[in-house]
Amino acid sequence: MPTIRLFYALWPDAPLATHLATWADQARTHAHGRVMRTETLHMTLAFLGSVEQEIADELIDATPFHRLIPGAVTLDRYGVFARQRILWAGPSQVPDLLQATHDGLWLWLSAFGVMPPAQPFRPHVTLLRNIERNDPPAADPPPLTWRYDRMVLVASESSTGGSRYRVVAQSRPQPV
Ligand code: 2AM
């Protein structure tokens, strides 16, 4: 049975992604490493890992109908995941609504037989990979508010030089 590597994410619009890319450039002067391409910057809500194609097809069909309650998250800090050698930007406070969106998404996914990870939700945008030191820059970035009203389902395909992301579905925004 063929499988496909999937994750759900919030995807920034172009101005927000460009703004985050300037943070990546600034952080690189401190931590070195590899800057993520601007068009790949995102915040993962749920990493599903390898999913059978049949389930993936069901998720692709169902995703438009899993509407998110629109919300906002303020990115105001840098952090590192030392083991993964990642530098990220994220919120110092996880908004209750974003946490509920994450929890509700995993509850919904359980109906498809996809089980949540043991680790708690750590919302972040990876800016740099293969960093060369384990501490974030001394100064945090100025707060940047990200408003979202939908999520995307992304297929992650291995390619030379990293992963290639392909958006395969997105949730419909709430009707106004
Ligand atoms: P990361 O940026 O911190 O690596 C695609 O890999 C997305 O899913 C990335 O945002 C990645 O986070 C996230 N992710 C979460 N858990 C993962 C895991 N166990 N393996 C790979 N990616 C994971």
CSV table of C-alpha atoms and ligand atoms in Angstrom, one decimal:
chain,number,residue,atom,x,y,z
A,1,MET,CA,0.0,0.0,0.0
A,2,PRO,CA,1.6,3.3,-1.0
A,3,THR,CA,2.0,6.0,1.7
A,4,ILE,CA,2.3,9.7,1.7
A,5,ARG,CA,3.9,12.0,4.3
A,6,LEU,CA,1.4,14.6,5.4
A,7,PHE,CA,1.0,17.6,7.8
A,8,TYR,CA,-1.5,20.3,8.5
A,9,ALA,CA,-0.2,23.8,8.8
A,10,LEU,CA,-1.0,27.5,8.9
A,11,TRP,CA,0.5,29.0,5.9
A,12,PRO,CA,1.5,32.8,6.0
A,13,ASP,CA,0.5,35.1,3.2
A,14,ALA,CA,3.3,36.5,1.1
A,15,PRO,CA,3.9,39.7,3.1
A,16,LEU,CA,4.0,37.8,6.4
A,17,ALA,CA,6.3,35.2,4.9
A,18,THR,CA,8.6,38.0,3.6
A,19,HIS,CA,8.6,39.5,7.1
A,20,LEU,CA,9.5,36.1,8.7
A,21,ALA,CA,12.3,35.7,6.1
A,22,THR,CA,13.9,38.9,7.3
A,23,TRP,CA,13.9,37.4,10.8
A,24,ALA,CA,15.6,34.3,9.4
A,25,ASP,CA,18.3,36.4,7.8
A,26,GLN,CA,18.9,38.3,11.1
A,27,ALA,CA,18.9,35.1,13.2
A,28,ARG,CA,21.4,33.6,10.8
A,29,THR,CA,24.0,36.1,11.7
A,30,HIS,CA,23.9,34.7,15.2
A,31,ALA,CA,23.2,31.0,14.7
A,32,HIS,CA,24.4,30.3,11.1
A,33,GLY,CA,22.8,27.3,9.5
A,34,ARG,CA,20.5,27.1,6.5
A,35,VAL,CA,17.7,29.6,5.9
A,36,MET,CA,14.4,28.1,5.0
A,37,ARG,CA,13.1,29.2,1.7
A,38,THR,CA,10.5,32.0,2.1
A,39,GLU,CA,7.8,30.1,0.3
A,40,THR,CA,8.2,27.1,2.6
A,41,LEU,CA,7.7,29.0,5.9
A,42,HIS,CA,4.8,27.7,7.9
A,43,MET,CA,3.5,26.7,11.4
A,44,THR,CA,2.6,23.0,11.7
A,45,LEU,CA,-0.7,22.2,13.5
A,46,ALA,CA,-0.4,18.5,13.1
A,47,PHE,CA,2.3,16.3,11.7
A,48,LEU,CA,0.7,13.0,10.5
A,49,GLY,CA,3.8,11.3,9.2
A,50,SER,CA,3.3,8.5,6.6
A,51,VAL,CA,-0.3,7.9,5.8
A,52,GLU,CA,-1.8,5.3,3.5
A,53,GLN,CA,-2.9,6.8,0.2
A,54,GLU,CA,-6.5,5.7,0.8
A,55,ILE,CA,-6.7,7.6,4.1
A,56,ALA,CA,-4.9,10.5,2.5
A,57,ASP,CA,-7.5,10.7,-0.2
A,58,GLU,CA,-10.3,10.7,2.5
A,59,LEU,CA,-8.5,13.6,4.3
A,60,ILE,CA,-8.1,15.5,1.0
A,61,ASP,CA,-11.8,15.2,0.4
A,62,ALA,CA,-12.8,16.1,4.0
A,63,THR,CA,-10.3,18.9,4.7
A,64,PRO,CA,-12.4,21.7,3.1
A,65,PHE,CA,-15.2,21.0,5.5
A,66,HIS,CA,-13.0,21.1,8.7
A,67,ARG,CA,-13.4,24.9,9.1
A,68,LEU,CA,-11.2,26.7,11.6
A,69,ILE,CA,-12.5,29.4,13.9
A,70,PRO,CA,-10.5,32.4,12.7
A,71,GLY,CA,-7.8,33.4,15.2
A,72,ALA,CA,-4.5,35.2,15.7
A,73,VAL,CA,-1.2,34.2,17.2
A,74,THR,CA,1.6,36.7,18.1
A,75,LEU,CA,5.1,35.6,17.3
A,76,ASP,CA,7.4,37.3,19.7
A,77,ARG,CA,10.3,35.1,20.5
A,78,TYR,CA,13.1,33.0,19.1
A,79,GLY,CA,13.9,29.5,20.3
A,80,VAL,CA,16.0,26.5,19.4
A,81,PHE,CA,15.4,22.8,19.3
A,82,ALA,CA,19.0,21.8,20.0
A,83,ARG,CA,18.6,18.1,19.1
A,84,GLN,CA,17.1,18.9,15.7
A,85,ARG,CA,19.5,21.9,15.3
A,86,ILE,CA,16.5,24.2,14.4
A,87,LEU,CA,16.1,27.9,15.2
A,88,TRP,CA,12.4,29.0,15.3
A,89,ALA,CA,10.1,31.9,15.9
A,90,GLY,CA,7.0,31.4,18.0
A,91,PRO,CA,4.6,32.8,20.5
A,92,SER,CA,5.7,33.2,24.2
A,93,GLN,CA,2.0,32.4,25.0
A,94,VAL,CA,0.0,29.8,23.1
A,95,PRO,CA,-3.4,31.4,22.5
A,96,ASP,CA,-6.3,29.3,23.9
A,97,LEU,CA,-8.0,29.3,20.5
A,98,LEU,CA,-5.0,28.0,18.7
A,99,GLN,CA,-4.5,25.3,21.3
A,100,ALA,CA,-8.2,24.4,20.9
A,101,THR,CA,-7.8,24.4,17.1
A,102,HIS,CA,-4.9,22.0,17.5
A,103,ASP,CA,-6.8,19.7,19.9
A,104,GLY,CA,-9.9,19.8,17.8
A,105,LEU,CA,-7.9,18.9,14.7
A,106,TRP,CA,-6.4,15.8,16.4
A,107,LEU,CA,-9.8,14.8,17.7
A,108,TRP,CA,-11.2,15.0,14.1
A,109,LEU,CA,-8.2,13.1,12.8
A,110,SER,CA,-8.8,10.2,15.2
A,111,ALA,CA,-11.9,9.4,13.2
A,112,PHE,CA,-9.6,8.7,10.3
A,113,GLY,CA,-7.5,6.4,12.5
A,114,VAL,CA,-4.6,9.0,12.7
A,115,MET,CA,-3.4,9.2,16.3
A,116,PRO,CA,-1.9,12.3,18.0
A,117,PRO,CA,1.7,12.5,19.1
A,118,ALA,CA,2.7,12.1,22.8
A,119,GLN,CA,4.4,15.5,22.8
A,120,PRO,CA,2.6,18.7,23.6
A,121,PHE,CA,1.8,21.3,20.9
A,122,ARG,CA,4.8,23.6,20.5
A,123,PRO,CA,3.7,26.1,17.8
A,124,HIS,CA,6.7,27.5,15.9
A,125,VAL,CA,7.9,28.5,12.5
A,126,THR,CA,11.3,26.9,11.6
A,127,LEU,CA,13.5,29.7,10.3
A,128,LEU,CA,17.0,27.9,10.2
A,129,ARG,CA,18.1,24.4,10.1
A,130,ASN,CA,21.6,23.0,10.9
A,131,ILE,CA,22.3,25.8,13.3
A,132,GLU,CA,25.8,25.9,14.8
A,133,ARG,CA,25.0,27.1,18.3
A,134,ASN,CA,22.3,26.1,20.8
A,135,ASP,CA,21.1,29.5,22.1
A,136,PRO,CA,18.7,31.8,20.4
A,137,PRO,CA,19.7,35.5,19.6
A,138,ALA,CA,19.8,37.6,22.7
A,139,ALA,CA,17.1,40.0,21.5
A,140,ASP,CA,13.7,38.6,20.7
A,141,PRO,CA,11.9,39.9,17.5
A,142,PRO,CA,9.3,42.7,17.8
A,143,PRO,CA,5.9,41.1,18.2
A,144,LEU,CA,4.2,40.1,14.9
A,145,THR,CA,0.6,39.1,14.8
A,146,TRP,CA,-0.5,36.4,12.4
A,147,ARG,CA,-4.2,36.3,11.6
A,148,TYR,CA,-5.4,33.0,10.1
A,149,ASP,CA,-8.7,31.6,9.0
A,150,ARG,CA,-7.8,28.4,7.3
A,151,MET,CA,-5.3,25.5,7.4
A,152,VAL,CA,-3.6,23.6,4.6
A,153,LEU,CA,-2.9,19.9,4.2
A,154,VAL,CA,0.6,19.5,2.8
A,155,ALA,CA,2.4,16.5,1.3
A,156,SER,CA,6.1,16.5,2.1
A,157,GLU,CA,8.2,14.8,-0.5
A,158,SER,CA,11.9,14.1,-0.1
A,159,SER,CA,14.1,15.7,-2.8
A,160,THR,CA,17.8,16.4,-3.1
A,161,GLY,CA,18.5,19.3,-0.8
A,162,GLY,CA,15.6,18.8,1.6
A,163,SER,CA,11.8,18.4,1.5
A,164,ARG,CA,9.5,19.6,-1.2
A,165,TYR,CA,6.1,20.7,0.0
A,166,ARG,CA,2.9,20.4,-2.0
A,167,VAL,CA,-0.4,21.8,-0.8
A,168,VAL,CA,-3.0,19.1,-1.5
A,169,ALA,CA,-6.1,20.6,0.3
A,170,GLN,CA,-7.2,23.5,2.4
A,171,SER,CA,-10.0,24.1,4.8
A,172,ARG,CA,-12.6,26.6,3.7
A,173,PRO,CA,-12.6,29.9,5.6
A,174,GLN,CA,-15.8,30.5,7.7
A,175,PRO,CA,-18.5,32.3,5.7
A,176,VAL,CA,-18.9,35.9,6.6
B,1,2AM,P1,10.0,21.3,12.2
B,1,2AM,O1,9.9,22.5,11.3
B,1,2AM,O2,10.2,21.7,13.7
B,1,2AM,O3,11.0,20.3,11.7
B,1,2AM,C1,7.1,19.1,8.0
B,1,2AM,O4,8.2,18.2,8.4
B,1,2AM,C2,6.6,19.8,9.2
B,1,2AM,O5,6.2,19.0,10.3
B,1,2AM,C3,7.7,20.7,9.9
B,1,2AM,O6,7.0,21.9,10.3
B,1,2AM,C4,8.1,19.9,11.1
B,1,2AM,O7,8.5,20.7,12.2
B,1,2AM,C5,6.8,19.3,11.5
B,1,2AM,N1,7.0,18.1,12.3
B,1,2AM,C6,6.5,17.8,13.5
B,1,2AM,N2,6.9,16.6,13.9
B,1,2AM,C7,7.6,16.1,13.0
B,1,2AM,C8,8.3,14.8,12.9
B,1,2AM,N3,8.2,13.9,13.9
B,1,2AM,N4,9.1,14.6,11.8
B,1,2AM,C9,9.2,15.5,10.8
B,1,2AM,N5,8.5,16.7,10.9
B,1,2AM,C10,7.8,17.0,11.9
